[in-house]
Short mmCIF file of C-alpha atoms in Angstrom, two decimals:
data_model
loop_
_atom_site.label_atom_id
_atom_site.label_comp_id
_atom_site.label_asym_id
_atom_site.label_seq_id
_atom_site.Cartn_x
_atom_site.Cartn_y
_atom_site.Cartn_z
CA MET A 1 -19.89 1.44 1.57
CA THR A 2 -17.51 1.10 4.54
CA GLU A 3 -16.49 -2.27 5.92
CA LYS A 4 -14.88 -2.94 9.24
CA LEU A 5 -11.66 -5.01 9.11
CA ALA A 6 -12.02 -7.80 11.83
CA GLU A 7 -9.35 -8.70 14.39
CA SER A 8 -9.90 -12.35 13.49
CA GLY A 9 -10.76 -13.66 10.16
CA PRO A 10 -9.28 -15.15 7.06
CA THR A 11 -5.56 -16.43 7.20
CA ALA A 12 -2.86 -14.68 5.51
CA GLU A 13 -2.37 -17.67 3.13
CA PHE A 14 -6.12 -17.60 2.14
CA ILE A 15 -6.22 -13.80 1.53
CA ALA A 16 -3.00 -13.93 -0.78
CA ARG A 17 -4.62 -16.97 -2.65
CA VAL A 18 -7.99 -15.29 -3.18
CA GLY A 19 -6.47 -11.87 -4.00
CA ALA A 20 -4.45 -13.32 -6.72
CA GLU A 21 -7.49 -15.27 -8.08
CA VAL A 22 -9.87 -12.40 -7.93
CA ARG A 23 -7.44 -10.19 -9.83
CA ARG A 24 -6.85 -12.87 -12.41
CA ARG A 25 -10.47 -13.32 -12.96
CA ARG A 26 -11.42 -9.65 -12.91
CA THR A 27 -8.67 -8.76 -15.50
CA GLY A 28 -9.66 -11.92 -17.56
CA ARG A 29 -13.19 -10.49 -17.75
CA ARG A 30 -11.82 -7.00 -18.38
CA LEU A 31 -13.61 -5.51 -15.39
CA THR A 32 -12.44 -2.36 -13.63
CA VAL A 33 -12.01 -2.56 -9.85
CA GLN A 34 -14.91 -0.26 -9.48
CA ARG A 35 -17.25 -2.07 -11.67
CA LEU A 36 -16.45 -5.37 -9.90
CA ALA A 37 -16.68 -3.68 -6.46
CA ASP A 38 -20.11 -2.18 -7.61
CA ALA A 39 -21.34 -5.56 -8.69
CA ALA A 40 -20.27 -7.28 -5.45
CA GLY A 41 -21.52 -4.50 -3.15
CA VAL A 42 -18.33 -3.72 -1.48
CA SER A 43 -16.08 -0.63 -1.40
CA ARG A 44 -13.42 0.03 -4.17
CA ARG A 45 -10.91 0.20 -1.41
CA MET A 46 -12.00 -3.14 0.09
CA LEU A 47 -11.58 -4.78 -3.34
CA THR A 48 -8.21 -3.24 -4.03
CA LEU A 49 -6.92 -4.41 -0.71
CA ILE A 50 -8.35 -7.97 -1.24
CA GLU A 51 -6.45 -8.12 -4.62
CA GLN A 52 -3.34 -6.95 -2.87
CA GLY A 53 -3.63 -9.54 -0.12
CA GLN A 54 -3.80 -6.71 2.42
CA ALA A 55 -7.55 -6.82 3.49
CA ASN A 56 -9.06 -9.02 6.22
CA PRO A 57 -12.63 -9.47 4.60
CA SER A 58 -15.40 -11.44 6.01
CA LEU A 59 -16.12 -14.64 4.42
CA VAL A 60 -19.43 -13.36 3.19
CA THR A 61 -17.61 -10.56 1.50
CA VAL A 62 -15.41 -13.11 -0.37
CA ASP A 63 -18.47 -14.96 -1.53
CA ARG A 64 -20.17 -11.63 -2.81
CA VAL A 65 -16.97 -11.13 -4.88
CA ALA A 66 -16.99 -14.51 -6.14
CA ARG A 67 -20.64 -14.40 -7.24
CA ALA A 68 -20.02 -11.03 -9.00
CA LEU A 69 -17.30 -12.76 -10.87
CA GLY A 70 -19.90 -15.42 -11.94
CA THR A 71 -18.29 -18.08 -9.60
CA ASP A 72 -18.36 -19.22 -5.99
CA PHE A 73 -16.40 -18.99 -2.86
CA ALA A 74 -14.73 -22.48 -3.15
CA SER A 75 -13.64 -21.87 -6.75
CA LEU A 76 -11.52 -18.97 -5.69
CA THR A 77 -9.52 -21.30 -3.31
CA ARG A 78 -9.18 -24.63 -5.06
CA ASP A 79 -7.66 -26.25 -8.14
CA THR A 80 -10.42 -26.28 -10.79
CA GLN A 81 -9.16 -29.31 -12.58
CA PRO A 82 -12.24 -31.33 -13.78
CA ASP A 83 -10.66 -34.74 -12.76
CA PRO A 84 -13.11 -37.51 -11.75
CA VAL A 85 -11.27 -37.95 -8.51
CA ALA A 86 -9.48 -35.06 -6.58
CA VAL A 87 -7.35 -35.91 -3.55
CA ASN A 88 -5.94 -33.50 -1.25
CA GLU A 89 -2.90 -34.56 0.79
CA PRO A 90 -3.03 -34.13 4.68
CA GLY A 91 -2.32 -30.56 5.63
CA SER A 92 -2.90 -29.09 2.04
CA ALA A 93 -6.37 -27.71 2.90
CA ALA A 94 -6.82 -24.00 2.48
CA GLY A 95 -6.70 -22.51 5.91
CA VAL A 96 -9.45 -19.73 5.55
CA TRP A 97 -10.21 -18.45 9.04
CA SER A 98 -8.53 -18.19 12.36
CA SER A 99 -8.87 -16.34 15.60
CA ALA A 100 -6.39 -14.94 18.17
CA ALA A 101 -7.70 -17.54 20.52
CA GLY A 102 -6.19 -20.26 18.27
CA SER A 103 -9.60 -21.41 16.62
CA ARG A 104 -9.26 -22.11 12.92
CA ALA A 105 -11.30 -23.30 9.86
CA ALA A 106 -10.10 -24.95 6.67
CA LEU A 107 -11.81 -25.65 3.48
CA GLN A 108 -10.95 -29.33 2.77
CA VAL A 109 -12.58 -29.81 -0.43
CA ALA A 110 -15.56 -28.66 -2.65
CA THR A 111 -17.64 -30.03 -5.47
CA GLN A 112 -17.08 -28.71 -8.99
CA ARG A 113 -20.60 -27.96 -9.80
CA ARG A 114 -22.47 -24.94 -8.85
CA PRO A 115 -23.82 -24.33 -6.50
CA SER A 116 -20.99 -26.23 -4.88
CA ALA A 117 -21.06 -28.19 -1.61
CA GLU A 118 -18.08 -27.29 0.55
CA LEU A 119 -16.46 -29.63 3.17
CA TRP A 120 -14.89 -27.75 6.09
CA GLU A 121 -12.90 -28.68 9.25
CA TRP A 122 -13.30 -26.42 12.26
CA VAL A 123 -11.61 -26.21 15.59
CA LEU A 124 -13.28 -23.68 17.96
CA GLN A 125 -11.44 -23.03 21.17
CA PRO A 126 -13.07 -22.77 24.59
CA GLY A 127 -14.69 -19.46 24.97
CA ASP A 128 -14.33 -18.52 21.35
CA ARG A 129 -16.96 -17.69 18.68
CA TYR A 130 -17.49 -17.13 15.05
CA ASP A 131 -20.15 -14.57 14.08
CA ALA A 132 -21.47 -14.92 10.59
CA GLN A 133 -23.48 -12.80 8.33
CA PRO A 134 -26.51 -14.31 6.59
CA ASP A 135 -25.75 -16.30 3.35
CA ALA A 136 -28.01 -16.20 0.32
CA ALA A 137 -31.57 -17.41 0.55
CA GLY A 138 -31.92 -21.10 0.48
CA SER A 139 -28.43 -21.70 1.96
CA GLU A 140 -27.80 -24.53 4.52
CA GLU A 141 -25.09 -26.07 6.51
CA LEU A 142 -24.61 -29.31 8.11
CA PHE A 143 -22.57 -30.16 11.13
CA LEU A 144 -21.01 -33.35 12.77
CA VAL A 145 -19.34 -32.55 15.93
CA LEU A 146 -16.24 -34.92 16.47
CA ASN A 147 -15.02 -33.48 19.80
CA GLY A 148 -16.45 -31.14 22.50
CA ALA A 149 -19.54 -29.12 22.21
CA LEU A 150 -20.64 -26.79 19.50
CA THR A 151 -23.35 -24.09 20.19
CA LEU A 152 -25.30 -22.67 17.31
CA GLU A 153 -26.74 -19.35 17.94
CA VAL A 154 -29.37 -18.41 15.25
CA GLU A 155 -31.33 -15.08 15.05
CA GLY A 156 -34.68 -15.34 16.56
CA LEU A 157 -34.05 -18.89 18.16
CA GLU A 158 -32.73 -20.33 21.41
CA PRO A 159 -29.18 -21.42 21.20
CA VAL A 160 -28.79 -25.11 20.52
CA THR A 161 -25.84 -27.18 21.70
CA VAL A 162 -24.61 -30.10 19.68
CA THR A 163 -22.21 -32.52 21.51
CA ALA A 164 -19.59 -34.91 20.28
CA GLY A 165 -21.11 -37.56 18.03
CA GLY A 166 -24.18 -35.36 17.25
CA SER A 167 -25.07 -33.59 14.02
CA ALA A 168 -27.34 -30.63 13.08
CA ARG A 169 -28.68 -28.82 9.96
CA LEU A 170 -28.81 -24.89 10.00
CA ALA A 171 -30.70 -22.59 7.56
CA SER A 172 -27.77 -20.12 7.16
CA ASP A 173 -29.84 -17.34 5.44
CA ARG A 174 -30.08 -15.26 8.59
CA SER A 175 -27.50 -14.13 11.14
CA TYR A 176 -25.95 -16.87 13.04
CA ALA A 177 -22.84 -17.69 15.12
CA TYR A 178 -20.87 -20.75 16.18
CA ALA A 179 -19.78 -20.73 19.92
CA ASN A 180 -17.77 -22.98 22.19
CA HIS A 181 -19.08 -22.47 25.86
CA GLY A 182 -17.24 -25.69 26.89
CA ARG A 183 -13.90 -26.42 28.59
CA GLU A 184 -12.29 -28.20 25.57
CA PRO A 185 -11.89 -27.46 21.96
CA ALA A 186 -15.00 -28.11 19.73
CA ARG A 187 -13.80 -30.02 16.58
CA TYR A 188 -16.36 -30.41 13.90
CA VAL A 189 -16.93 -31.08 10.22
CA ARG A 190 -19.24 -28.44 8.32
CA VAL A 191 -20.80 -29.13 4.83
CA VAL A 192 -21.99 -25.83 3.34
CA ARG A 193 -24.35 -25.55 0.32
CA LEU A 194 -25.19 -21.88 -0.51
CA GLY A 195 -28.52 -21.08 -2.23
#
């Protein structure tokens, strides 16, 4: 399986954190790189690059690797202490994705139970977009647009634009994209629950 390395994508900090955690969990389960790669449906080369912090994998690829390890995407990026209250200081969120245009996404916090719910903060610059691969069946996303306008482009449907103060729900088990066709940055909160 050959995977394209994208020009925009996960941040270097995120890649390093996830790579170390994937390696820790893989060796803890006594899995070879090839066996985990096969279980995740990714190439051995891609998995090796992820573990070394040198890959630029899609977020869906990271999710596949997490599932093959018996966990979820959020568990690879957060403190897994089972405290009844977990507070993240301002600026401590995991910067997960960024683009050359200055767009960015940060995983703020996630629930401990699986399947987890993830709370994300996004800023999508004017003219920029994020193209996503389908998530697992039954996956959904919720959006609350804080500033600007966010356009949701879903395979087989007309694009839908959500303006500041508006919210939306998206079944993410199909190809979809976030786009900003406006003149100001679109800032929004996204909640993800994978099926």
